Tab-separated table of C-alpha atoms in Angstrom:
chain	number	residue	atom	x	y	z
A	29	MET	CA	25.477	-64.611	195.909
A	30	THR	CA	24.037	-68.232	194.957
A	31	PHE	CA	23.713	-68.460	191.103
A	32	ARG	CA	19.653	-68.480	191.893
A	33	SER	CA	20.350	-65.353	193.098
A	34	VAL	CA	21.905	-64.092	190.150
A	35	LEU	CA	19.605	-65.630	188.103
A	36	ARG	CA	16.702	-63.414	189.611
A	37	LEU	CA	18.885	-60.483	189.414
A	38	LEU	CA	19.184	-61.390	185.339
A	39	PRO	CA	15.689	-59.759	184.030
A	40	LEU	CA	15.491	-57.196	186.169
A	41	LEU	CA	19.683	-55.974	184.985
A	42	ALA	CA	18.382	-57.032	180.937
A	43	ALA	CA	15.269	-54.509	181.485
A	44	ALA	CA	17.798	-51.514	183.515
A	45	ALA	CA	19.895	-51.874	180.131
A	46	LEU	CA	17.246	-51.618	178.030
A	47	SER	CA	15.678	-48.417	179.025
A	48	SER	CA	18.803	-46.956	179.158
A	49	CYS	CA	19.438	-47.693	175.289
A	50	ALA	CA	16.477	-46.120	174.520
A	51	SER	CA	16.110	-43.501	171.800
A	52	GLN	CA	14.654	-39.945	173.568
A	53	ASP	CA	11.064	-39.323	172.446
A	54	THR	CA	11.808	-35.367	172.686
A	55	GLY	CA	14.753	-33.493	172.194
A	56	PHE	CA	17.988	-33.269	170.472
A	57	THR	CA	19.456	-36.676	169.753
A	58	LYS	CA	22.698	-35.540	167.856
A	59	VAL	CA	24.675	-32.308	166.790
A	60	LYS	CA	27.148	-32.404	163.651
A	61	ILE	CA	29.240	-29.717	163.442
A	62	TYR	CA	31.202	-29.356	160.175
A	63	ARG	CA	33.878	-26.578	159.003
A	64	LEU	CA	33.943	-25.532	155.566
A	65	ASN	CA	37.540	-24.708	154.502
A	66	PRO	CA	37.439	-24.766	150.600
A	67	SER	CA	41.222	-23.798	149.787
A	68	ALA	CA	42.039	-26.911	152.359
A	69	ARG	CA	43.071	-29.738	150.192
A	70	ILE	CA	41.819	-33.447	151.811
A	71	ALA	CA	44.230	-36.372	150.881
A	72	SER	CA	43.074	-39.458	151.642
A	73	VAL	CA	42.908	-42.969	150.534
A	74	ASP	CA	39.303	-42.868	151.800
A	75	PRO	CA	36.708	-41.121	149.585
A	76	SER	CA	34.151	-40.314	152.053
A	77	VAL	CA	36.803	-38.228	153.549
A	78	SER	CA	36.907	-35.320	151.089
A	79	PHE	CA	32.477	-36.104	150.120
A	80	GLU	CA	31.483	-33.430	152.524
A	81	GLN	CA	33.969	-30.709	151.240
A	82	GLN	CA	32.213	-31.607	148.176
A	83	HIS	CA	28.829	-32.183	149.393
A	84	TYR	CA	28.653	-27.820	150.541
A	85	LEU	CA	30.690	-26.992	147.966
A	86	TYR	CA	28.403	-28.832	145.076
A	87	GLY	CA	27.531	-25.699	142.465
A	88	ALA	CA	29.786	-23.264	143.601
A	89	VAL	CA	31.786	-23.054	140.266
A	90	SER	CA	33.788	-19.970	140.785
A	91	ASN	CA	36.184	-19.396	143.460
A	92	VAL	CA	33.945	-16.229	144.751
A	93	GLU	CA	31.213	-18.760	145.108
A	94	ARG	CA	33.352	-21.255	146.963
A	95	GLU	CA	34.520	-18.439	149.659
A	96	ALA	CA	31.241	-17.335	150.008
A	97	ARG	CA	30.502	-20.701	151.836
A	98	ARG	CA	33.204	-20.931	154.004
A	99	GLY	CA	32.352	-21.140	157.343
A	100	ASN	CA	30.213	-23.154	159.883
A	101	TYR	CA	28.018	-25.775	159.691
A	102	TYR	CA	25.317	-26.797	162.340
A	103	THR	CA	23.110	-29.592	162.145
A	104	PHE	CA	20.557	-30.900	164.848
A	105	PHE	CA	19.150	-34.012	164.536
A	106	TRP	CA	15.927	-34.244	166.728
A	107	ASN	CA	12.741	-35.626	167.703
A	108	ALA	CA	9.564	-34.504	168.345
A	109	LYS	CA	5.867	-36.043	169.862
A	110	ASP	CA	3.613	-33.419	168.670
A	111	THR	CA	3.673	-33.479	164.654
A	112	LYS	CA	0.431	-31.054	164.768
A	113	GLN	CA	2.154	-28.032	166.266
A	114	PRO	CA	5.468	-25.641	164.740
A	115	ALA	CA	8.851	-25.989	166.238
A	116	GLN	CA	11.909	-23.415	166.272
A	117	ILE	CA	15.273	-24.029	166.981
A	118	ARG	CA	17.129	-20.991	168.635
A	119	PHE	CA	20.940	-20.514	168.019
A	120	GLU	CA	22.970	-18.449	170.382
A	121	TYR	CA	26.012	-18.096	169.316
A	122	LEU	CA	29.763	-15.831	170.214
A	123	GLN	CA	31.981	-15.450	167.162
A	124	SER	CA	35.960	-14.593	167.372
A	125	ALA	CA	35.515	-10.923	166.677
A	126	THR	CA	32.743	-9.853	168.054
A	127	GLY	CA	34.261	-10.687	172.103
A	128	PHE	CA	31.402	-11.189	174.509
A	129	LYS	CA	28.364	-10.282	172.161
A	130	LYS	CA	25.723	-13.045	171.837
A	131	LYS	CA	24.259	-13.397	168.486
A	132	GLN	CA	21.059	-14.999	167.530
A	133	LYS	CA	19.642	-17.424	164.754
A	134	THR	CA	15.894	-18.528	165.091
A	135	VAL	CA	14.532	-21.089	162.616
A	136	VAL	CA	11.194	-21.761	162.698
A	137	ILE	CA	9.829	-25.713	161.547
A	138	ASP	CA	6.580	-25.632	160.665
A	139	LYS	CA	5.895	-29.110	159.345
A	140	VAL	CA	7.164	-31.213	162.488
A	141	ARG	CA	8.000	-34.758	161.784
A	142	ARG	CA	8.815	-37.471	164.730
A	143	SER	CA	12.148	-37.613	163.372
A	144	ASN	CA	13.705	-33.645	162.195
A	145	ILE	CA	17.192	-32.276	160.351
A	146	THR	CA	17.224	-28.631	160.596
A	147	GLN	CA	20.909	-26.708	159.450
A	148	ILE	CA	21.736	-24.019	160.399
A	149	LEU	CA	24.725	-22.306	158.587
A	150	VAL	CA	27.135	-19.341	159.853
A	151	THR	CA	28.719	-18.432	156.287
A	152	GLY	CA	29.242	-15.453	154.330
A	153	ASP	CA	29.916	-11.720	154.603
A	154	GLU	CA	29.138	-13.091	159.045
A	155	TYR	CA	31.599	-14.872	158.880
A	156	TYR	CA	34.139	-13.029	157.132
A	157	THR	CA	33.394	-10.055	159.517
A	158	ASP	CA	32.912	-11.750	162.662
A	159	GLY	CA	34.943	-14.920	162.374
A	160	LYS	CA	34.669	-18.558	163.530
A	161	VAL	CA	32.120	-19.025	165.783
A	162	LEU	CA	33.880	-20.234	169.365
A	163	ALA	CA	30.696	-21.224	171.703
A	164	TRP	CA	27.216	-21.547	170.906
A	165	ARG	CA	24.031	-23.542	172.006
A	166	ALA	CA	21.350	-24.729	170.713
A	167	THR	CA	17.963	-24.582	172.737
A	168	LEU	CA	14.685	-26.298	171.229
A	169	ILE	CA	11.040	-25.092	171.530
A	170	GLN	CA	7.155	-26.036	171.013
A	171	ASN	CA	4.011	-24.980	172.157
A	172	GLY	CA	6.528	-22.085	174.353
A	173	GLN	CA	8.100	-25.166	175.935
A	174	GLU	CA	11.783	-25.969	175.771
A	175	ILE	CA	11.968	-29.529	175.197
A	176	GLY	CA	15.496	-29.940	174.029
A	177	SER	CA	18.800	-28.281	174.514
A	178	ARG	CA	22.501	-28.635	173.772
A	179	GLN	CA	25.847	-26.586	174.150
A	180	SER	CA	29.321	-26.106	173.620
A	181	SER	CA	31.868	-27.212	175.840
A	182	LEU	CA	33.172	-23.166	175.792
A	183	TRP	CA	29.174	-21.857	176.695
A	184	GLN	CA	28.640	-19.970	179.567
């Protein structure tokens, strides 16, 4: 290959690289998972490491209130083209004490923006009686159509 032929391919390679870096128009862009254990002591020199636990425990004064917040926190970052129609996230999950019984939570988002953040919690009595979330799947639905889906590696 000559230098000239490489120069001719350069714009094509640049376009391919830039298109792969473009963000998604619709669907989930990121899922942040946090398991809160209020009795755990986080020892770190960096204060940002312990901040997340303090953030979720903010306002919980007594040990009963702190323990009620124990559980799984899922934060979904997602995009939508259509901002006029409501959307919903259907969250299906399996917990350690329920065996193969699938549980489901649905969150309806009436005010959809181009970029959205939705949080789903599995905490409190549900977490104490049924245990940790072992596997999950989240489906983003708008206008009756699935526009995005994410799942854990253990989901089947």
